[in-house]
Short mmCIF file of C-alpha atoms and ligand atoms in Angstrom, two decimals:
data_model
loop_
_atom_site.label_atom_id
_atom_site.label_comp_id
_atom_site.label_asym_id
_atom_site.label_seq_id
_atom_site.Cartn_x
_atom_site.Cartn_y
_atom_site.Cartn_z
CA UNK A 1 106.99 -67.16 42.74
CA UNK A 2 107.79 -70.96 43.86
CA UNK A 3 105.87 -71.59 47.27
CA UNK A 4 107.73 -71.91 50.19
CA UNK A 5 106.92 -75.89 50.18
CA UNK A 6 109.26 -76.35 47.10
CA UNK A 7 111.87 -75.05 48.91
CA UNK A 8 111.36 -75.83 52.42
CA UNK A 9 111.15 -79.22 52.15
CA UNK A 10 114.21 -80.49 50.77
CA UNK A 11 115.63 -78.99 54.18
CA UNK A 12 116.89 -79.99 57.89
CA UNK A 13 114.22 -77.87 59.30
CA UNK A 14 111.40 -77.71 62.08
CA UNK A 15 108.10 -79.29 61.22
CA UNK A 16 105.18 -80.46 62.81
CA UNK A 17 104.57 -83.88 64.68
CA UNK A 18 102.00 -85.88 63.18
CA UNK A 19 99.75 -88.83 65.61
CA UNK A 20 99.72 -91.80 64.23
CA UNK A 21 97.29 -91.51 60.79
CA UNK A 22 95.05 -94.34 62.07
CA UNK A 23 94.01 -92.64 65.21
CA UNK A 24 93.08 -89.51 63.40
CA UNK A 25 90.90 -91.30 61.10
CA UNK A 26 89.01 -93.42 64.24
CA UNK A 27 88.44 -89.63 65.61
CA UNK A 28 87.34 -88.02 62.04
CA UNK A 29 84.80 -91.51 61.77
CA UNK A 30 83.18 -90.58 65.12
CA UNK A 31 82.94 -86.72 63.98
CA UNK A 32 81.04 -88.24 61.08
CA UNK A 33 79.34 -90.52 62.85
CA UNK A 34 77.83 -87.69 64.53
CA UNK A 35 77.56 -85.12 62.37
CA UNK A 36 78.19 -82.63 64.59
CA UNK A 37 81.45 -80.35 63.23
CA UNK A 38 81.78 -77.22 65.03
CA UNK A 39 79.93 -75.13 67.63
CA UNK A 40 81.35 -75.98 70.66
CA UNK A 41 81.63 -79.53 70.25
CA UNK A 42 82.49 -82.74 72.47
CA UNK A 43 85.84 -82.65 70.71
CA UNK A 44 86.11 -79.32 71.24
CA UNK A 45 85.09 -79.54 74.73
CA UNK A 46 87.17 -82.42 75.75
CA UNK A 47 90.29 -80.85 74.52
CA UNK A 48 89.63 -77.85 76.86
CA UNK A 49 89.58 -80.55 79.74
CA UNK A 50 92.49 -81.93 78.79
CA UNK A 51 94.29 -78.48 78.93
CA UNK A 52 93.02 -77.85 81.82
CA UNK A 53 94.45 -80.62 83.31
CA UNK A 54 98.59 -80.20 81.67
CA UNK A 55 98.17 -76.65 82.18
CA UNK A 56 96.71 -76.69 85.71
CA UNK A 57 94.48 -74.01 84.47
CA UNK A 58 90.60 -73.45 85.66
CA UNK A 59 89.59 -73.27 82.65
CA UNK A 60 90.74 -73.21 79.23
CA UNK A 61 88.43 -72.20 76.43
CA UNK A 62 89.67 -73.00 72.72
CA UNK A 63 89.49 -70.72 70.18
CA UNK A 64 90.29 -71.00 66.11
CA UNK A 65 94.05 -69.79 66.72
CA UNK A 66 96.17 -68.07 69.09
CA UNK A 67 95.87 -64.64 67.38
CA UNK A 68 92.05 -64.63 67.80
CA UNK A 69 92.42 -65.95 71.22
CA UNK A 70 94.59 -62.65 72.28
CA UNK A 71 91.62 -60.37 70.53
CA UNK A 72 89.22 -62.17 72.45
CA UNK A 73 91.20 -62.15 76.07
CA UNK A 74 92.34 -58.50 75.54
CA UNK A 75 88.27 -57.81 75.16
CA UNK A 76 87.12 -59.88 78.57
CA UNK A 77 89.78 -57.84 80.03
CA UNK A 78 89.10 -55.08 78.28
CA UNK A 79 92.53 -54.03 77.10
CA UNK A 80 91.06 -51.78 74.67
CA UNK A 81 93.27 -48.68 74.66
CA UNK A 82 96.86 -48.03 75.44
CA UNK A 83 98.77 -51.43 76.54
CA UNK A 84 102.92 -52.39 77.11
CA UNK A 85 103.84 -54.76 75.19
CA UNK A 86 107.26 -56.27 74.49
CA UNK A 87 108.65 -55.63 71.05
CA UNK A 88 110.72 -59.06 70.99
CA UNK A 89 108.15 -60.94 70.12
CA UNK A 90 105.89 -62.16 67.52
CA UNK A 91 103.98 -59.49 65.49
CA UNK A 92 100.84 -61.33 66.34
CA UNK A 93 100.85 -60.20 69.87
CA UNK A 94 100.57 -56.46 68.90
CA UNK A 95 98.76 -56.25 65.75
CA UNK A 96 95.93 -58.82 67.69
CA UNK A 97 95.22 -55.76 69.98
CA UNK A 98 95.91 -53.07 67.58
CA UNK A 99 93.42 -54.51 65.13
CA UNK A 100 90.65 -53.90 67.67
CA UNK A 101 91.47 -50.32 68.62
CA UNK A 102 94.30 -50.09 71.11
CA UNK A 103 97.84 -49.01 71.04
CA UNK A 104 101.25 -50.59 71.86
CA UNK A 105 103.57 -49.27 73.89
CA UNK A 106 106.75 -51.11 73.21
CA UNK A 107 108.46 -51.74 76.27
CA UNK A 108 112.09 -53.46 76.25
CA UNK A 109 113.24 -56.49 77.29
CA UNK A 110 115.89 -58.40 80.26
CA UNK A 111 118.74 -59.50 78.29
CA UNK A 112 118.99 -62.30 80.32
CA UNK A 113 115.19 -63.85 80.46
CA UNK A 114 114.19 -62.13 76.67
CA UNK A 115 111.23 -61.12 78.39
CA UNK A 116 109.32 -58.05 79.17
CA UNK A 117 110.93 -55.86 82.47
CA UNK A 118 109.44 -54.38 84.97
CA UNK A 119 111.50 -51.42 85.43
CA UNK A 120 110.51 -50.62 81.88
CA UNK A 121 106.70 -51.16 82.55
CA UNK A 122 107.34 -48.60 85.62
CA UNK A 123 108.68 -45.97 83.20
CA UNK A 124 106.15 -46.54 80.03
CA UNK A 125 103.40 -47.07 81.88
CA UNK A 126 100.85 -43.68 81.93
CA UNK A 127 97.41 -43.03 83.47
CA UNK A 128 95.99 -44.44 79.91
CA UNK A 129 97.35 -47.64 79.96
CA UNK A 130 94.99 -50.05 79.80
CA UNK A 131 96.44 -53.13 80.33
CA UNK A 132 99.75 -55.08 80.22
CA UNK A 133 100.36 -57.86 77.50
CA UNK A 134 104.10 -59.76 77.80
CA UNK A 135 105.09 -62.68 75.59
CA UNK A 136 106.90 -65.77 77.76
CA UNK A 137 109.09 -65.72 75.05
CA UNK A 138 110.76 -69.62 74.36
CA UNK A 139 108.50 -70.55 76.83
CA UNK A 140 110.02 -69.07 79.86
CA UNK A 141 108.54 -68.14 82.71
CA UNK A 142 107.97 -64.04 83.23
CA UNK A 143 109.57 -62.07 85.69
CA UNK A 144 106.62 -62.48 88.91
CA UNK A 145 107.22 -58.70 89.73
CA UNK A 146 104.99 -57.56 86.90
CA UNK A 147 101.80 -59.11 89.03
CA UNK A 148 103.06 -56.59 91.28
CA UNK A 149 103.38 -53.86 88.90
CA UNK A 150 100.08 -54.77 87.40
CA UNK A 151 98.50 -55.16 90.65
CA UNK A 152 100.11 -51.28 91.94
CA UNK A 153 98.18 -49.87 88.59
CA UNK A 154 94.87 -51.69 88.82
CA UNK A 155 95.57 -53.09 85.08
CA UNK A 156 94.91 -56.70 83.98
CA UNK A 157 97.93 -58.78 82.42
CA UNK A 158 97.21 -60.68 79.91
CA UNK A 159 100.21 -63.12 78.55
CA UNK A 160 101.19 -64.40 74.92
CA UNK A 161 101.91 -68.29 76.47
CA UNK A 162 102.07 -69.34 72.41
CA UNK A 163 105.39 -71.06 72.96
CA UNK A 164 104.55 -72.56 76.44
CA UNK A 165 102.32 -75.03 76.53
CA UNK A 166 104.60 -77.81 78.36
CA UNK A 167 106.86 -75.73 80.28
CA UNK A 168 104.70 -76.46 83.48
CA UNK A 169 104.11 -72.37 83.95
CA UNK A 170 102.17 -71.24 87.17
CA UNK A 171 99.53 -68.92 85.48
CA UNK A 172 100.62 -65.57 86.07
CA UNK A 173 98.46 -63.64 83.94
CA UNK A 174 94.10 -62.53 84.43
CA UNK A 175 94.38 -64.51 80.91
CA UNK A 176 97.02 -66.72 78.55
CA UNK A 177 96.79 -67.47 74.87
CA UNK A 178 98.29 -70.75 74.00
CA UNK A 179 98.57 -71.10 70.09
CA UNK A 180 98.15 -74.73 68.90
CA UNK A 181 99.53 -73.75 65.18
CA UNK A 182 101.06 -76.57 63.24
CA UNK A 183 104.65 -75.02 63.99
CA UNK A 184 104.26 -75.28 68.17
CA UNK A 185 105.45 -78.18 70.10
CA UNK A 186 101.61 -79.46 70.30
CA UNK A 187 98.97 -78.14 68.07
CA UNK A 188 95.39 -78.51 65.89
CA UNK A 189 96.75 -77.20 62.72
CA UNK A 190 96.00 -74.07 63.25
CA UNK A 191 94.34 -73.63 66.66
CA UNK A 192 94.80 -71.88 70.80
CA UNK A 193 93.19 -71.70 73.59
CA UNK A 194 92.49 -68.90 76.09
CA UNK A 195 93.40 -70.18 80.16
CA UNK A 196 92.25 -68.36 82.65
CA UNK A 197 91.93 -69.47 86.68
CA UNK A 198 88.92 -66.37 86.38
CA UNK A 199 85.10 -68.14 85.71
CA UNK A 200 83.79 -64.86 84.90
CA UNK A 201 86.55 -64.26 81.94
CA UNK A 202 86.02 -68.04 80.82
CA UNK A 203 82.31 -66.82 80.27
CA UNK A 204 83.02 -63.36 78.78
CA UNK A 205 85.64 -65.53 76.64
CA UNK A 206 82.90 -68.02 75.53
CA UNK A 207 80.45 -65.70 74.24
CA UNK A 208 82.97 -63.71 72.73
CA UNK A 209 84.43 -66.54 70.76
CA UNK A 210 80.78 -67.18 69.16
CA UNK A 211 79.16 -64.38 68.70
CA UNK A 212 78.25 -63.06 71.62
CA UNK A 213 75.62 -65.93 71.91
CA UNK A 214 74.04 -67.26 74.83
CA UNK A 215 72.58 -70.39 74.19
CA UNK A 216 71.21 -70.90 71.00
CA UNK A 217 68.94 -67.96 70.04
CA UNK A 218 70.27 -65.01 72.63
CA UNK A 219 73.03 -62.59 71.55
CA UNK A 220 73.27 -60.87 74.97
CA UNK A 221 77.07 -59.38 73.97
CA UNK A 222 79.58 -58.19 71.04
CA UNK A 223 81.45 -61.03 69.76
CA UNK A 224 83.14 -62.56 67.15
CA UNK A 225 83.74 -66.15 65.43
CA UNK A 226 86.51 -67.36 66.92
CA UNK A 227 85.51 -71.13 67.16
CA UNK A 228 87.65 -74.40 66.69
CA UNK A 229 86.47 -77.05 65.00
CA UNK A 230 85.36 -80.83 65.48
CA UNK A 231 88.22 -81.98 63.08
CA UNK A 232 91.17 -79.01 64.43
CA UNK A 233 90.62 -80.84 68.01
CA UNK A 234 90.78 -83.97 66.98
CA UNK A 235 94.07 -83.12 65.69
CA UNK A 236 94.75 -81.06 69.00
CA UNK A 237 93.69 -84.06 71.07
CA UNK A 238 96.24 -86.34 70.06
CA UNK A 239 98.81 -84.17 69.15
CA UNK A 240 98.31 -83.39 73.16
CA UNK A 241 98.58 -86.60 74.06
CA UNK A 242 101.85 -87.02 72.42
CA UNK A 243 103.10 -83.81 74.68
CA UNK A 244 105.25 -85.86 76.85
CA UNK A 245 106.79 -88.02 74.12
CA UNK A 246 107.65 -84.58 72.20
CA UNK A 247 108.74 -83.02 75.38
CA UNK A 248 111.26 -85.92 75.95
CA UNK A 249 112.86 -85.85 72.47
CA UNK A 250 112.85 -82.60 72.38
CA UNK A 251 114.95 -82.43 75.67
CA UNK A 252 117.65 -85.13 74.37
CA UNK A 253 118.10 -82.86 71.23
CA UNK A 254 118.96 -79.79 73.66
CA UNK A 255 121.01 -81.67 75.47
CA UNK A 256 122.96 -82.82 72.11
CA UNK A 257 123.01 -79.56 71.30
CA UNK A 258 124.89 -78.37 74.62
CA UNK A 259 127.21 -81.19 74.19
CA UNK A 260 127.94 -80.42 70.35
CA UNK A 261 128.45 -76.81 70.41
CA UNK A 262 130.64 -76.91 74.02
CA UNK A 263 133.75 -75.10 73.01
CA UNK A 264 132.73 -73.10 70.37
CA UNK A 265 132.65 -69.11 72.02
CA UNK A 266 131.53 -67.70 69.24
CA UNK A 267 128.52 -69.51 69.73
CA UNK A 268 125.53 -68.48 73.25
CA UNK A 269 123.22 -71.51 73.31
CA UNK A 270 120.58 -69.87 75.24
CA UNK A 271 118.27 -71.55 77.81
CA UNK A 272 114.91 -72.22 76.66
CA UNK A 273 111.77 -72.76 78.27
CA UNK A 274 110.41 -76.64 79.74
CA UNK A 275 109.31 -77.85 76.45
CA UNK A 276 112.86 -77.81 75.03
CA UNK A 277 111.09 -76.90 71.81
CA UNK A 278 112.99 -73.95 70.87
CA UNK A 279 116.58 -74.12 70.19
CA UNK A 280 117.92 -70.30 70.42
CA UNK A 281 121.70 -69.60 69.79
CA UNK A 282 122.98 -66.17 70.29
CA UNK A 283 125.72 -65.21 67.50
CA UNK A 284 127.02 -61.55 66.32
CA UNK A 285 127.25 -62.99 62.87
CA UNK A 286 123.76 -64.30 62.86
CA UNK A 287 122.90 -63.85 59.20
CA UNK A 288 126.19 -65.22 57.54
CA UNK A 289 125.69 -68.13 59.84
CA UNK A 290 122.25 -68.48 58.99
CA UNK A 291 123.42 -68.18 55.27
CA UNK A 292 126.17 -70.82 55.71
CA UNK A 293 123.70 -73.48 57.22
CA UNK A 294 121.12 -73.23 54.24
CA UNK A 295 124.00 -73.47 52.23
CA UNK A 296 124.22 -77.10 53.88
CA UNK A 297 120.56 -77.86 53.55
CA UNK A 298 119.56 -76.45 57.04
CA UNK A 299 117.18 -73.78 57.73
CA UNK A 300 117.35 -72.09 61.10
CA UNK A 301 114.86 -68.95 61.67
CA UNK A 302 115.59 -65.52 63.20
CA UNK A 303 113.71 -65.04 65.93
CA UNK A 304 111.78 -61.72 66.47
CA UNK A 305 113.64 -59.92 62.92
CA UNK A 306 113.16 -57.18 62.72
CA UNK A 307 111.14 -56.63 66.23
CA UNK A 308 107.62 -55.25 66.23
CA UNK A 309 108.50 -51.98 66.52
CA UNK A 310 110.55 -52.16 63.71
CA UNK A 311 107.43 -53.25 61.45
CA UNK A 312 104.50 -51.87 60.07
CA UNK A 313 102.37 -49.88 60.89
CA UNK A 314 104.23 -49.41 64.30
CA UNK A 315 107.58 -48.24 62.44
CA UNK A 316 106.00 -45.62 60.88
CA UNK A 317 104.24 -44.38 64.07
CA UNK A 318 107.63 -44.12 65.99
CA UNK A 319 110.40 -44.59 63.46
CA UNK A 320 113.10 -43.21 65.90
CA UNK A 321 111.88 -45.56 69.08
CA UNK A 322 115.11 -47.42 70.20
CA UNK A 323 114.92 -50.52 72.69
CA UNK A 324 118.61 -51.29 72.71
CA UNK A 325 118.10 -55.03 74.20
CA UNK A 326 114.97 -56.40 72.01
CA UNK A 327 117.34 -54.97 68.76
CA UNK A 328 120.65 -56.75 69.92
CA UNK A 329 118.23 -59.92 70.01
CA UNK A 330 116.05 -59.36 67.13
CA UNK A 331 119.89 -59.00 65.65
CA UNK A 332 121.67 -61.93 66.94
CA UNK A 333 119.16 -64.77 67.89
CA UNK A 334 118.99 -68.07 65.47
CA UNK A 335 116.22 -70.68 66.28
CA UNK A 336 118.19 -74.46 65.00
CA UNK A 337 116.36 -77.20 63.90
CA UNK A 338 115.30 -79.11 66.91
CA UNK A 339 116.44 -82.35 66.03
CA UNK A 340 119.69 -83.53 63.87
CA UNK A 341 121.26 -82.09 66.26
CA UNK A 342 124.55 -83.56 65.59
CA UNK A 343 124.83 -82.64 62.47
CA UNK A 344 124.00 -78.89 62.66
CA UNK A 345 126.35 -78.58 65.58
CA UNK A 346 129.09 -79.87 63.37
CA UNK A 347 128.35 -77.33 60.77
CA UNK A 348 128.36 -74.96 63.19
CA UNK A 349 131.56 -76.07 64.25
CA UNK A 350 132.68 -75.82 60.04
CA UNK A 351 131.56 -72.49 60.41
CA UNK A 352 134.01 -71.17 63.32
CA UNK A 353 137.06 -73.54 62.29
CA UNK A 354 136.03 -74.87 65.93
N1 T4K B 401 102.30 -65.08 69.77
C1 T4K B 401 103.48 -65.68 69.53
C2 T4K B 401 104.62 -65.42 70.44
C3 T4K B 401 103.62 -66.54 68.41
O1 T4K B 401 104.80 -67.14 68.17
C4 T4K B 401 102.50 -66.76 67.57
C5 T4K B 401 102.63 -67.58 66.41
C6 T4K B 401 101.28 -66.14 67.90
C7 T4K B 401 101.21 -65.29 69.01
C8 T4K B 401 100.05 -66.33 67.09
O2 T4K B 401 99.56 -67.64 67.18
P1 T4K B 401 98.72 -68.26 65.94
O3 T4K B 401 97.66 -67.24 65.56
O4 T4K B 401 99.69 -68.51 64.82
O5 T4K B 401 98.14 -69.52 66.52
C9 T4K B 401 105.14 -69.37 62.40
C10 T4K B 401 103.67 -69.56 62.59
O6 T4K B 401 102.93 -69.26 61.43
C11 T4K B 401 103.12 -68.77 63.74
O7 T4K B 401 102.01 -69.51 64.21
C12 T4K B 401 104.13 -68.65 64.85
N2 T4K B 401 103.74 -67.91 65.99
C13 T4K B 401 105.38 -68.03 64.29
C14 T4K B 401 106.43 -67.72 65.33
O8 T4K B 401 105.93 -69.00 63.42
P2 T4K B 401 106.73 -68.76 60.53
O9 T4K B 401 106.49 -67.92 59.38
O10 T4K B 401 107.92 -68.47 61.32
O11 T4K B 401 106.83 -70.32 60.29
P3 T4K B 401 106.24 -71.13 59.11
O12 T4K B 401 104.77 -71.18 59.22
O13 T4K B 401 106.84 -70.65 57.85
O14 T4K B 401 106.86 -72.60 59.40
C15 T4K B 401 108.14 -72.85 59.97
C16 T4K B 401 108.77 -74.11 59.38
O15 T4K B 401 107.89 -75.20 59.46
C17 T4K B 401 109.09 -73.93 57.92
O16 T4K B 401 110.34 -74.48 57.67
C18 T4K B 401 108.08 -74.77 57.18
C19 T4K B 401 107.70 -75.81 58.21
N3 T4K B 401 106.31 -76.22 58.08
C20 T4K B 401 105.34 -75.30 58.38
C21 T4K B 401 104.02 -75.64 58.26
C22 T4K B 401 102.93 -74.64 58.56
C23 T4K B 401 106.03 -77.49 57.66
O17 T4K B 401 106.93 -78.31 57.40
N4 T4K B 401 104.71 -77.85 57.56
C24 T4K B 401 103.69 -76.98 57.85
O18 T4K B 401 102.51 -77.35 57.78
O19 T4K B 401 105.38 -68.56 61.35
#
């Protein structure tokens, strides 16, 4: 089987920014200049700082990648049993809990926001749920009611914030994951980070992530290695620093996109959160257009297909569960390529004889 890089990269698609080479290599010749590569280090640690301050967090802690961050946050807040979850998003939320012993309760989602609703939470919630996870899907900003839901049933919320690092989110949740993977609009190659405004979840978080150490020769808890290293946060670090730049660019390319696909009704360009880094159409022929663009040279990606309830194992644990509004999005959504605007928008156009 040819891998996906033979393919992928003859197309219009999304890929990761790159800093400029040179000051990656001045940050790798300090890392060996100390010899210090993981563990906590002053890479490490000044990349949490520097989260703290876009995110206005208390504290961030950074982990290896988003999915360990969730397994690590769902154990400080000991989400350990039943939890809602949203089905419309990525199967990483889910299985990241499910791998450690609890179970998902798929919960639909608004039509309008994508994200999880709070009626829903009312109705799935039981006297075993243990927590509440919800995904601010696109990077927007989740409905404020659940902290009032949560708050009514004495359960933490912990929130999937992969996409929205950027989007200048109040934090909502006892804990948010940020994923810093090559794909999101900043990132460490593979990477996340775990922001809480809580210093006693910071702590749980920080022995967790190694271990369970304290200090160097005490293991006073469970844990796990969930560590980044010296050379991930170097990448982080300036891939951070080139936030606002990405931001901006990313913004104009929206913007092209709401001028270049005015007119066409066929086609929902739906908002997206402050990062602009997610381009999501709504179309009812989602997967002929999506066929019809890579016959061009473009790849755009369906966003949640099939839905996580739809997938393994969870499928097979509830085949005939049916959340009408996360499987008329996991149907229709397309994520375009966010930039070359212009040209994909007169595809598009192609497309609908618009
Ligand atoms: N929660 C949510 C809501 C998430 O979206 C994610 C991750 C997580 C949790 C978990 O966070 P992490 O544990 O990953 O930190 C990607 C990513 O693998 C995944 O990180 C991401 N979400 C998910 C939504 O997307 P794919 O399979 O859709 O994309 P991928 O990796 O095939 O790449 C997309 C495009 O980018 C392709 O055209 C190829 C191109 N590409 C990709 C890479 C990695 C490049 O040009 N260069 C590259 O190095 O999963």
């Amino acid at each position: 089987m040819k891998h996906f890089l033979e393919f992928d990269s003859k197309l219009v698609r999304n890929q990761p920014n790159l800093p400029e080479r040179e000051l990656f290599h001045e940050l790798v010749d300090q890392i060996w200049d100390r010899n210090w590569l993981t563990n906590d280090g002053p890479l490490v640690r000044q990349l949490e700082r520097e989260l703290e301050v876009v995110t206005g967090a208390a504290h961030a802690v950074a982990v290896a990648n988003g999915t360990l961050g969730l397994m690590v946050a769902a154990k400080a807040l000991s989400i350990d049993g039943d939890f809602i979850c949203p089905s419309f998003t990525f199967v990483a939320t889910a299985h990241a809990l499910y791998w450690q012993g609890g179970d998902p309760i798929f919960c639909d989602v608004s039509p309008r926001s994508f994200n999880l609703d709070p009626d829903g939470v009312h109705v799935e919630r039981d006297r075993f749920t243990t927590g509440i996870v919800a995904t601010q899907v696109f990077g927007t900003p989740l409905d404020p009611e659940l902290r009032e839901v949560a708050d009514e049933y004495h359960v933490p919320i912990l929130v999937d914030s992969a996409h929205a690092l950027g989007c200048g989110l109040p934090i909502l949740g006892d804990a948010e994951v940020l994923s810093l993977h090559a794909t999101k609009v900043a990132h460490a190659c593979e990477g996340g980070a775990i922001l809480t405004n809580s210093p006693d979840i910071a702590e749980k978080c920080r022995l967790f992530r190694q271990f369970g150490f304290q200090g160097q020769a005490n293991v006073v808890s469970e844990g796990i290695n969930a560590k980044l290293s010296e050379l991930h946060a170097a990448m982080g670090l300036l891939s951070l620093r080139d936030l606002e730049a990405q931001i901006s660019h990313n913004r104009e390319e929206y913007l092209e996109y709401m001028r270049g696909l005015q007119g066409i009704s066929q086609v929902n360009l739906c908002l997206t959160g402050r990062n602009y880094h997610y381009v999501p159409i709504m179309v009812d022929d989602r997967d002929d257009l999506a066929a019809y663009l890579l016959s061009k040279g473009v790849l755009a990606r369906r966003y949640f297909y099939p839905g996580c309830h739809r997938c393994e194992p969870y499928r097979s644990f509830n085949p005939h569960l049916s959340l009408p509004h996360t499987e008329s999005l996991c149907d229709r959504i397309l994520i375009l390529p966010n930039h070359s605007a212009g040209n994909v928008s007169s595809i598009i156009k192609e497309f609908y004889h618009a």
